[in-house]
Tab-separated table of C-alpha atoms in Angstrom:
chain	number	residue	atom	x	y	z
A	252	MET	CA	-0.340	-14.524	-3.039
A	253	ARG	CA	-1.231	-17.043	-0.601
A	254	ALA	CA	0.915	-19.539	-2.242
A	255	PHE	CA	2.763	-21.243	-5.093
A	256	LEU	CA	2.201	-25.041	-6.006
A	257	LEU	CA	4.562	-27.177	-7.836
A	258	VAL	CA	2.676	-30.129	-9.508
A	259	LYS	CA	4.351	-33.087	-11.126
A	260	ASP	CA	2.195	-35.934	-12.752
A	261	LYS	CA	-1.264	-34.601	-11.458
A	262	LYS	CA	-0.059	-33.654	-7.677
A	263	ALA	CA	1.098	-31.201	-5.903
A	264	PHE	CA	4.502	-32.266	-4.344
A	265	CYS	CA	6.164	-28.702	-3.097
A	266	SER	CA	3.996	-25.851	-2.111
A	267	SER	CA	5.691	-22.437	-0.772
A	268	ALA	CA	3.354	-22.574	2.318
A	269	THR	CA	3.648	-25.910	3.998
A	270	GLY	CA	6.587	-27.076	2.421
A	271	PRO	CA	6.862	-31.038	0.808
A	272	MET	CA	3.397	-31.976	-0.173
A	273	ASP	CA	1.743	-35.463	-1.818
A	274	VAL	CA	-1.349	-34.313	-2.761
A	275	PRO	CA	-3.565	-35.066	-6.033
A	276	LEU	CA	-4.135	-31.370	-7.451
A	277	THR	CA	-7.745	-32.476	-8.001
A	278	ASP	CA	-8.370	-33.672	-4.326
A	279	LEU	CA	-6.920	-29.706	-4.014
A	280	VAL	CA	-8.963	-28.088	-6.715
A	281	PRO	CA	-11.592	-30.390	-8.376
A	282	ASP	CA	-12.522	-28.315	-10.809
A	283	ILE	CA	-9.483	-27.190	-12.067
A	284	ASP	CA	-8.700	-28.489	-15.855
A	285	ILE	CA	-4.658	-29.380	-15.666
A	286	ASN	CA	-4.831	-29.962	-19.673
A	287	LYS	CA	-4.769	-26.647	-20.341
A	288	SER	CA	-2.354	-24.350	-20.794
A	289	LEU	CA	-3.876	-21.746	-18.032
A	290	ASP	CA	-7.612	-22.382	-16.307
A	291	MET	CA	-8.816	-20.486	-12.985
A	292	VAL	CA	-11.474	-21.153	-10.934
A	293	LEU	CA	-12.728	-19.214	-7.446
A	294	LEU	CA	-13.043	-21.025	-4.211
A	295	PRO	CA	-14.740	-19.889	-0.761
A	296	GLY	CA	-11.969	-20.278	0.850
A	297	THR	CA	-8.078	-22.063	1.111
A	298	PRO	CA	-7.055	-24.127	3.809
A	299	MET	CA	-5.323	-21.700	5.430
A	300	MET	CA	-7.590	-19.231	5.196
A	301	PRO	CA	-10.772	-21.009	4.883
A	302	LYS	CA	-13.466	-17.995	4.927
A	303	LYS	CA	-11.631	-15.895	2.387
A	304	PRO	CA	-12.274	-16.180	-1.223
A	305	ALA	CA	-9.608	-16.358	-3.493
A	306	ILE	CA	-8.908	-16.845	-7.210
A	307	VAL	CA	-6.776	-20.410	-8.052
A	308	LEU	CA	-4.457	-20.416	-11.446
A	309	TRP	CA	-3.732	-23.295	-12.884
A	310	PHE	CA	-0.012	-22.454	-15.431
A	311	ARG	CA	0.903	-26.136	-17.075
A	312	ASN	CA	4.400	-26.543	-17.767
A	313	PRO	CA	4.281	-27.726	-21.986
A	314	LEU	CA	7.878	-29.461	-20.837
A	315	VAL	CA	6.393	-31.574	-17.639
A	316	GLU	CA	3.786	-34.320	-18.258
A	317	ASN	CA	0.256	-33.092	-16.321
A	318	GLY	CA	2.793	-30.876	-14.124
A	319	GLY	CA	2.993	-27.021	-13.791
A	320	ILE	CA	2.491	-24.346	-11.107
A	321	PHE	CA	-0.466	-23.675	-9.273
A	322	THR	CA	-1.295	-20.689	-7.361
A	323	SER	CA	-3.614	-18.692	-5.211
A	324	ILE	CA	-4.509	-15.220	-5.035
A	325	ASN	CA	-6.916	-12.814	-2.183
A	326	LEU	CA	-9.706	-10.971	-3.013
A	327	ASN	CA	-9.796	-8.018	-2.509
A	328	LEU	CA	-11.856	-5.665	-4.355
A	329	THR	CA	-11.991	-2.901	-1.644
A	330	PRO	CA	-9.145	-0.707	-3.225
A	331	TYR	CA	-11.198	-0.408	-6.314
A	332	LEU	CA	-13.779	1.320	-5.054
A	333	LEU	CA	-11.875	3.543	-3.307
A	334	TYR	CA	-9.949	4.318	-7.069
A	335	THR	CA	-13.778	4.827	-8.507
A	336	ALA	CA	-15.262	7.202	-5.682
A	337	ARG	CA	-15.567	9.866	-6.863
A	338	GLN	CA	-17.769	8.433	-10.124
A	339	ASP	CA	-21.268	9.020	-8.439
A	340	ASP	CA	-22.585	6.504	-10.526
A	341	PHE	CA	-20.604	3.328	-9.374
A	342	VAL	CA	-22.337	0.681	-7.439
A	343	ALA	CA	-20.208	-2.455	-7.209
A	344	ILE	CA	-17.946	-4.662	-9.860
A	345	ALA	CA	-17.850	-8.294	-9.829
A	346	LEU	CA	-15.515	-11.084	-10.915
A	347	VAL	CA	-16.710	-13.996	-13.018
A	348	ILE	CA	-15.124	-17.475	-13.564
A	349	GLY	CA	-17.100	-20.208	-14.455
A	350	ASN	CA	-20.394	-20.202	-12.532
A	351	ASN	CA	-19.012	-18.378	-9.476
A	352	ALA	CA	-18.784	-14.483	-8.842
A	353	PHE	CA	-17.374	-12.427	-6.243
A	354	THR	CA	-18.681	-9.589	-5.888
A	355	THR	CA	-18.597	-5.539	-3.719
A	356	TRP	CA	-22.094	-6.769	-2.371
A	357	THR	CA	-20.985	-9.733	0.103
A	358	ASP	CA	-17.858	-10.971	1.325
A	359	HIS	CA	-18.666	-14.799	0.055
A	360	LEU	CA	-19.109	-16.386	-3.373
A	361	LEU	CA	-21.958	-15.753	-5.079
A	362	SER	CA	-23.453	-17.999	-7.941
A	363	THR	CA	-23.717	-16.353	-11.639
A	364	ARG	CA	-27.576	-17.140	-11.223
A	365	GLU	CA	-28.160	-14.219	-8.922
A	366	LEU	CA	-26.878	-11.543	-10.244
A	367	THR	CA	-29.838	-10.431	-11.432
A	368	THR	CA	-28.695	-6.716	-11.544
A	369	PRO	CA	-27.996	-6.662	-15.615
A	370	PRO	CA	-24.316	-4.512	-15.804
A	371	VAL	CA	-23.462	-1.404	-17.205
A	372	ARG	CA	-20.125	-2.892	-19.275
A	373	THR	CA	-18.343	-6.688	-18.604
A	374	ALA	CA	-14.895	-6.346	-19.349
A	375	ALA	CA	-12.659	-9.560	-20.405
A	376	ILE	CA	-9.114	-10.654	-21.187
A	377	LYS	CA	-9.026	-12.800	-24.034
A	378	ASP	CA	-7.963	-15.942	-23.602
A	379	LEU	CA	-8.432	-15.593	-19.498
A	380	PRO	CA	-11.739	-17.137	-18.035
A	381	LEU	CA	-12.480	-14.105	-16.268
A	382	ARG	CA	-15.107	-12.004	-16.719
A	383	ILE	CA	-15.066	-8.276	-15.224
A	384	ASN	CA	-18.547	-6.843	-14.697
A	385	VAL	CA	-19.134	-2.767	-13.428
A	386	TYR	CA	-22.471	-2.234	-12.440
A	387	ALA	CA	-23.823	1.902	-11.883
A	388	ARG	CA	-27.015	3.357	-10.453
A	389	ARG	CA	-29.428	3.126	-13.391
A	390	TRP	CA	-33.144	2.707	-13.699
A	391	THR	CA	-34.838	0.137	-15.557
A	392	VAL	CA	-38.053	-0.551	-17.607
A	393	GLU	CA	-38.999	-2.899	-15.037
A	394	ASP	CA	-38.070	-0.432	-12.310
A	395	LEU	CA	-40.191	2.630	-13.541
A	396	GLN	CA	-43.239	0.061	-14.319
A	397	PHE	CA	-43.140	-0.860	-10.490
A	398	ALA	CA	-42.665	2.311	-9.574
A	399	ILE	CA	-45.672	4.077	-11.160
A	400	LEU	CA	-47.750	0.501	-10.030
A	401	PHE	CA	-46.778	0.735	-6.398
A	402	GLY	CA	-47.149	4.937	-6.797
A	403	LEU	CA	-45.325	7.741	-6.536
A	404	ILE	CA	-44.530	8.350	-2.975
A	405	CYS	CA	-43.978	4.624	-1.768
A	406	GLY	CA	-41.893	4.587	-4.793
A	407	ILE	CA	-39.853	7.857	-3.801
A	408	SER	CA	-39.710	7.043	0.174
A	409	ALA	CA	-38.124	3.142	-1.798
A	410	GLY	CA	-35.853	4.803	-3.566
A	411	VAL	CA	-34.244	7.136	-1.286
A	412	VAL	CA	-34.366	4.428	1.451
A	413	CYS	CA	-32.353	1.918	-1.128
A	414	TYR	CA	-29.999	4.884	-2.450
A	415	TYR	CA	-29.054	6.104	1.820
A	416	LEU	CA	-28.407	2.104	2.258
A	417	THR	CA	-26.458	1.633	-0.685
A	418	MET	CA	-24.629	5.366	0.179
A	419	ALA	CA	-24.270	3.924	3.640
A	420	ARG	CA	-22.506	0.392	2.199
A	421	THR	CA	-20.484	1.078	-0.619
A	422	ASN	CA	-19.082	5.120	0.533
A	423	PRO	CA	-15.454	4.747	0.912
A	424	ARG	CA	-15.211	8.041	2.866
A	425	LYS	CA	-16.795	6.598	5.657
A	426	GLU	CA	-15.267	3.191	5.244
A	427	ILE	CA	-11.991	5.575	6.350
A	428	LEU	CA	-13.625	7.051	8.815
A	429	THR	CA	-15.072	4.593	10.394
A	430	ALA	CA	-11.276	2.388	10.867
A	431	ILE	CA	-10.316	5.521	12.279
A	432	ARG	CA	-13.190	5.107	14.904
A	433	GLN	CA	-12.894	1.082	15.410
A	434	ASN	CA	-8.383	1.499	14.829
A	435	GLN	CA	-7.938	-0.562	11.641
A	436	PHE	CA	-5.231	1.205	11.170
A	437	TYR	CA	-1.891	0.569	12.358
A	438	VAL	CA	2.153	1.258	12.323
A	439	VAL	CA	4.563	-0.849	10.565
A	440	TYR	CA	8.336	0.759	11.616
A	441	GLN	CA	11.274	0.006	8.944
A	442	PRO	CA	14.854	0.306	9.994
A	443	VAL	CA	17.201	2.959	8.634
A	444	VAL	CA	20.584	2.241	8.390
A	445	ASP	CA	23.935	4.334	8.298
A	446	ALA	CA	25.851	3.062	5.284
A	447	THR	CA	29.130	2.906	6.901
A	448	ASP	CA	28.528	0.503	9.950
A	449	LEU	CA	25.135	-1.238	8.780
A	450	LYS	CA	23.612	0.048	12.102
A	451	MET	CA	19.968	1.179	13.083
A	452	ARG	CA	20.210	5.091	13.221
A	453	GLY	CA	16.427	5.663	12.926
A	454	VAL	CA	12.866	4.478	11.036
A	455	GLU	CA	10.386	5.250	9.001
A	456	VAL	CA	6.502	4.955	10.191
A	457	LEU	CA	4.442	3.393	7.400
A	458	MET	CA	0.710	3.070	8.312
A	459	ARG	CA	-1.582	0.079	7.314
A	460	TRP	CA	-4.827	-1.190	6.922
A	461	ARG	CA	-6.228	-4.132	8.088
A	462	HIS	CA	-9.860	-4.108	7.050
A	463	PRO	CA	-12.192	-6.383	8.940
A	464	SER	CA	-13.358	-8.027	5.505
A	465	ALA	CA	-11.394	-6.892	2.608
A	466	GLY	CA	-7.918	-7.433	4.659
A	467	GLU	CA	-4.692	-5.658	4.067
A	468	ILE	CA	-5.438	-2.369	2.024
A	469	ALA	CA	-2.452	-1.428	-0.403
A	470	PRO	CA	-1.325	2.071	1.096
A	471	ASP	CA	-1.461	3.606	-2.126
A	472	ALA	CA	-4.748	2.865	-2.560
A	473	PHE	CA	-5.870	4.627	1.167
A	474	ILE	CA	-3.986	7.363	0.766
A	475	ASN	CA	-4.217	8.551	-2.292
A	476	PHE	CA	-8.218	8.832	-1.632
A	477	ALA	CA	-7.795	10.466	1.658
A	478	GLU	CA	-5.773	12.804	-0.396
A	479	ALA	CA	-8.294	13.486	-2.860
A	480	GLN	CA	-11.333	13.253	-0.008
A	481	LYS	CA	-9.450	15.763	1.847
A	482	LEU	CA	-9.325	12.661	4.745
A	483	ILE	CA	-5.481	13.548	4.726
A	484	VAL	CA	-5.677	15.568	7.477
A	485	PRO	CA	-7.396	13.239	10.346
A	486	LEU	CA	-5.809	10.064	8.906
A	487	THR	CA	-2.294	11.844	9.444
A	488	LEU	CA	-3.559	12.943	13.166
A	489	HIS	CA	-4.451	9.175	13.422
A	490	LEU	CA	-1.022	8.254	12.509
A	491	PHE	CA	0.641	10.725	15.228
A	492	ASP	CA	-1.734	9.178	17.706
A	493	LEU	CA	-0.239	5.442	17.121
A	494	ILE	CA	2.978	6.465	17.303
A	495	ARG	CA	2.749	8.902	20.359
A	496	ARG	CA	1.137	5.434	21.647
A	497	ASP	CA	3.930	3.455	20.943
A	498	ALA	CA	7.195	6.361	21.742
A	499	PRO	CA	7.942	5.265	25.280
A	500	ALA	CA	8.929	1.449	24.362
A	501	LEU	CA	10.453	2.966	20.983
A	502	THR	CA	12.856	4.480	23.587
A	503	LYS	CA	13.835	1.382	24.859
A	504	ARG	CA	15.040	0.155	21.595
A	505	LEU	CA	16.021	3.381	19.999
A	506	PRO	CA	19.072	5.637	21.356
A	507	PRO	CA	18.523	9.203	21.555
A	508	GLY	CA	18.893	11.074	18.402
A	509	SER	CA	17.388	8.845	16.436
A	510	LYS	CA	15.802	9.575	13.523
A	511	LEU	CA	11.924	9.423	12.896
A	512	GLY	CA	10.693	9.518	9.442
A	513	ILE	CA	7.019	10.236	8.945
A	514	ASN	CA	5.477	10.680	5.405
A	515	ILE	CA	3.184	14.196	5.134
A	516	ALA	CA	1.357	15.347	2.431
A	517	PRO	CA	1.237	17.957	0.774
A	518	GLY	CA	-2.992	18.482	1.720
A	519	HIS	CA	-1.754	18.655	5.314
A	520	LEU	CA	1.695	20.313	5.061
A	521	HIS	CA	-0.630	23.737	3.479
A	522	ALA	CA	-3.612	22.851	5.924
A	523	GLU	CA	-4.506	25.396	8.580
A	524	SER	CA	-3.853	23.190	11.528
A	525	PHE	CA	-0.628	21.892	10.289
A	526	LYS	CA	1.708	24.629	12.676
A	527	GLU	CA	-0.231	23.733	15.400
A	528	ASP	CA	-0.453	20.082	14.412
A	529	MET	CA	3.316	19.475	14.525
A	530	ARG	CA	3.903	21.299	17.524
A	531	LYS	CA	1.809	19.015	19.729
A	532	PHE	CA	2.494	15.936	18.255
A	533	ALA	CA	6.597	16.768	18.698
A	534	ALA	CA	5.486	18.137	22.742
A	535	SER	CA	3.559	14.596	23.500
A	536	LEU	CA	6.659	12.533	22.203
A	537	PRO	CA	9.357	11.787	25.386
A	538	PRO	CA	11.600	14.553	25.586
A	539	ASN	CA	14.674	14.792	23.669
A	540	HIS	CA	14.817	11.837	22.311
A	541	PHE	CA	13.481	11.536	18.752
A	542	GLN	CA	14.434	13.942	15.990
A	543	LEU	CA	11.612	13.641	13.517
A	544	VAL	CA	12.728	13.357	10.260
A	545	LEU	CA	9.234	14.563	7.977
A	546	GLU	CA	9.450	13.103	4.505
A	547	ILE	CA	8.062	15.297	1.715
A	548	THR	CA	7.169	13.043	-1.243
A	549	GLU	CA	7.961	14.458	-4.499
A	550	ARG	CA	5.691	13.243	-7.176
A	551	ASN	CA	2.949	16.179	-6.097
A	552	MET	CA	4.163	19.848	-6.751
A	553	LEU	CA	3.592	22.072	-3.750
A	554	GLN	CA	2.825	25.313	-3.567
A	555	GLU	CA	6.159	27.156	-3.849
A	556	GLY	CA	6.001	30.271	-1.595
A	557	GLU	CA	3.994	29.044	0.578
A	558	ALA	CA	6.590	25.460	1.282
A	559	ALA	CA	9.128	27.689	1.040
A	560	ARG	CA	8.218	29.757	4.550
A	561	LEU	CA	7.113	26.578	5.822
A	562	PHE	CA	10.116	24.412	5.248
A	563	GLU	CA	11.985	27.740	7.110
A	564	TRP	CA	9.545	27.507	10.019
A	565	LEU	CA	10.050	23.385	10.122
A	566	ARG	CA	14.056	24.346	10.463
A	567	LEU	CA	13.493	26.338	13.174
A	568	GLU	CA	11.513	24.384	15.280
A	569	GLU	CA	14.118	21.697	14.288
A	570	PHE	CA	12.521	19.829	12.201
A	571	GLU	CA	14.091	18.205	9.125
A	572	ILE	CA	13.235	17.846	5.951
A	573	ALA	CA	13.480	15.073	3.218
A	574	ILE	CA	12.143	14.806	-0.205
A	575	ASP	CA	11.015	11.365	-0.469
A	576	ASP	CA	11.219	8.995	-4.327
A	577	PHE	CA	13.384	11.750	-5.156
A	578	GLY	CA	13.573	11.804	-9.462
A	579	THR	CA	9.886	9.975	-9.985
A	580	GLY	CA	7.732	13.583	-9.999
A	581	HIS	CA	7.691	16.165	-12.246
A	582	SER	CA	9.818	18.829	-10.060
A	583	ALA	CA	12.649	17.032	-9.252
A	584	LEU	CA	15.093	20.055	-9.569
A	585	ILE	CA	12.942	22.756	-8.297
A	586	TYR	CA	12.878	21.100	-4.718
A	587	LEU	CA	16.808	21.561	-4.825
A	588	GLU	CA	16.819	24.775	-6.450
A	589	ARG	CA	14.057	26.446	-4.289
A	590	PHE	CA	13.900	24.298	-1.040
A	591	THR	CA	16.435	23.962	1.598
A	592	THR	CA	15.849	20.392	2.783
A	593	ASP	CA	18.314	17.596	5.071
A	594	TYR	CA	17.716	14.821	3.005
A	595	LEU	CA	17.174	13.421	0.068
A	596	LYS	CA	15.827	9.433	-0.564
A	597	ILE	CA	16.336	7.538	-3.522
A	598	ASP	CA	13.930	6.206	-4.756
A	599	ARG	CA	13.615	2.552	-5.232
A	600	GLY	CA	12.701	2.423	-8.744
A	601	PHE	CA	16.796	3.812	-9.223
A	602	VAL	CA	18.289	1.330	-7.133
A	603	ASN	CA	16.484	-1.227	-8.765
A	604	THR	CA	18.614	-0.558	-11.894
A	605	ILE	CA	21.780	-0.818	-10.114
A	606	GLY	CA	24.262	-3.434	-11.994
A	607	MET	CA	21.558	-2.921	-15.052
A	608	GLU	CA	22.391	-0.532	-18.442
A	609	THR	CA	19.745	1.064	-18.305
A	610	VAL	CA	18.051	4.895	-19.417
A	611	THR	CA	17.783	5.309	-15.561
A	612	THR	CA	20.908	4.753	-14.880
A	613	PRO	CA	22.996	7.830	-15.592
A	614	VAL	CA	20.066	9.222	-13.948
A	615	LEU	CA	20.921	7.979	-10.254
A	616	ASP	CA	24.805	8.868	-10.836
A	617	ALA	CA	23.838	12.148	-11.381
A	618	VAL	CA	21.312	12.346	-8.659
A	619	LEU	CA	24.244	11.140	-6.164
A	620	THR	CA	26.652	13.858	-8.157
A	621	LEU	CA	24.442	16.693	-7.029
A	622	ALA	CA	23.252	15.816	-4.051
A	623	HIS	CA	27.091	15.569	-2.510
A	624	ARG	CA	27.529	19.048	-4.433
A	625	LEU	CA	24.925	20.294	-2.278
A	626	ASN	CA	25.764	18.677	0.833
A	627	MET	CA	22.485	16.690	1.159
A	628	MET	CA	22.429	13.599	3.202
A	629	THR	CA	21.068	10.826	1.267
A	630	VAL	CA	19.098	7.108	1.873
A	631	ALA	CA	18.782	4.754	-0.622
A	632	GLU	CA	15.087	3.077	-0.178
A	633	GLY	CA	14.241	-0.294	-1.974
A	634	VAL	CA	17.947	-2.034	-1.162
A	635	GLU	CA	17.542	-5.710	-2.113
A	636	THR	CA	20.520	-7.188	-2.448
A	637	PRO	CA	23.969	-7.142	-1.034
A	638	GLU	CA	25.656	-6.176	-4.819
A	639	GLN	CA	22.913	-3.132	-4.671
A	640	ALA	CA	23.920	-2.388	-1.084
A	641	ARG	CA	28.226	-2.286	-1.886
A	642	TRP	CA	27.695	0.217	-4.961
A	643	LEU	CA	25.041	2.785	-3.119
A	644	ARG	CA	28.488	2.436	-0.492
A	645	GLU	CA	31.167	2.579	-2.803
A	646	GLN	CA	29.397	5.694	-4.524
A	647	GLY	CA	28.840	7.920	-0.292
A	648	VAL	CA	25.513	6.890	0.281
A	649	ASN	CA	24.674	7.537	3.591
A	650	PHE	CA	21.950	5.906	4.870
A	651	LEU	CA	20.498	2.149	3.743
A	652	GLN	CA	16.714	1.387	4.094
A	653	GLY	CA	15.283	-1.605	2.101
A	654	TYR	CA	14.253	-5.880	2.527
A	655	TRP	CA	18.058	-7.072	2.252
A	656	ILE	CA	18.477	-4.622	5.776
A	657	CYS	CA	14.768	-5.251	7.031
A	658	ARG	CA	10.927	-5.324	6.391
A	659	PRO	CA	8.735	-3.218	8.098
A	660	LEU	CA	8.440	-4.293	11.421
A	661	PRO	CA	5.392	-4.227	13.707
A	662	LEU	CA	6.766	-2.809	17.492
A	663	ASP	CA	6.739	-5.865	19.239
A	664	GLU	CA	9.452	-7.082	16.309
A	665	LEU	CA	11.506	-4.206	15.979
A	666	LEU	CA	12.272	-4.431	19.516
A	667	ARG	CA	13.167	-7.681	19.547
A	668	TRP	CA	15.232	-6.672	15.969
A	669	GLN	CA	19.324	-6.804	16.175
A	670	ASP	CA	20.918	-4.985	13.691
A	671	ASP	CA	23.982	-6.943	13.761
A	672	ILE	CA	22.564	-9.729	12.417
A	673	THR	CA	25.353	-11.824	10.134
A	674	PHE	CA	25.251	-11.940	6.930
A	675	ASP	CA	27.792	-11.097	3.736
A	676	ARG	CA	27.566	-6.918	3.976
A	677	GLU	CA	31.518	-6.849	2.447
């Protein structure tokens, strides 16, 4: 979301981006029809991001004359290329609203007249003026006639060239490798605080991808794709390089013994190079300063026998182990029963239920009871309100992490962040 605008009497009077304003909505977006309950328009850009296309939506408020809510949304189709990368025939997506379209072929809007290739499938949602076209590689009758007329050899040559260019352009695997080489990935650090005094005891390191044309790409998209395409090892090694670069500055903000939480995918944990990768990474950090905590997601089943040996080796090498997103997958109790770990990270989905009577509420109580009996340290993720923090502290949770404490910060902001800021903690 870029901005929300409140509209009354056909005028935008308040913006989440700029504050108070007094602008006729038709001046901002002439094509929006405020008489409709819902309307959508594609724009080549917005005032604050003039070169980045966006979808704008209008929601009419039936209780306010000529009033409602107007919002602008980023357009980013690159994650969908990542999700569909293993479908070999897949070529492109186009979002079509009115006479304009936004596609994965270009970074700017096109006229629908320019969409000369017929889609293999079109989807629409009832009552929305939005159409989604999906394109795939296929020969049309006209293509075959042209190929025969032009000549078999020239046709094959042209086909090979076109296929190569298309693959070079739409291959997300190449996109990730290129992003590593061009330093498009960066890291942010989310503070983790002690639940007793709310002082920072460490950080979780999170990787982000700022694509030069698509903008920010969701971590779930590129991490899941990297795992599927066996790119998780080079991606994790690149993460190590980024942390190694920041480590000298981090020592100025994090005292000796601070926890440095790093997500490790099962695909890397079981790789032949894993032990050597971890030894090199640990040796490259300032000596005796950080306690590395490897966060293993619980949603992916590990190879049990090998994982048990690896966990034992990690403990001998003085790495600590945390089960991440606990309770969201299929192997939660198996992890606690068969693997020796140091921390249990409570998924934000459970934290969000605090104060509400839901089917997951007893599960959270059981998870905390189990962790206490096993003498495991607990970390609550996604803490967003004082009420959640208060309840978690009363239940004996050891560490807190979430937007109530602090959002993930770039290095320079982390160095300035103070963990003794004043707010209602009681």
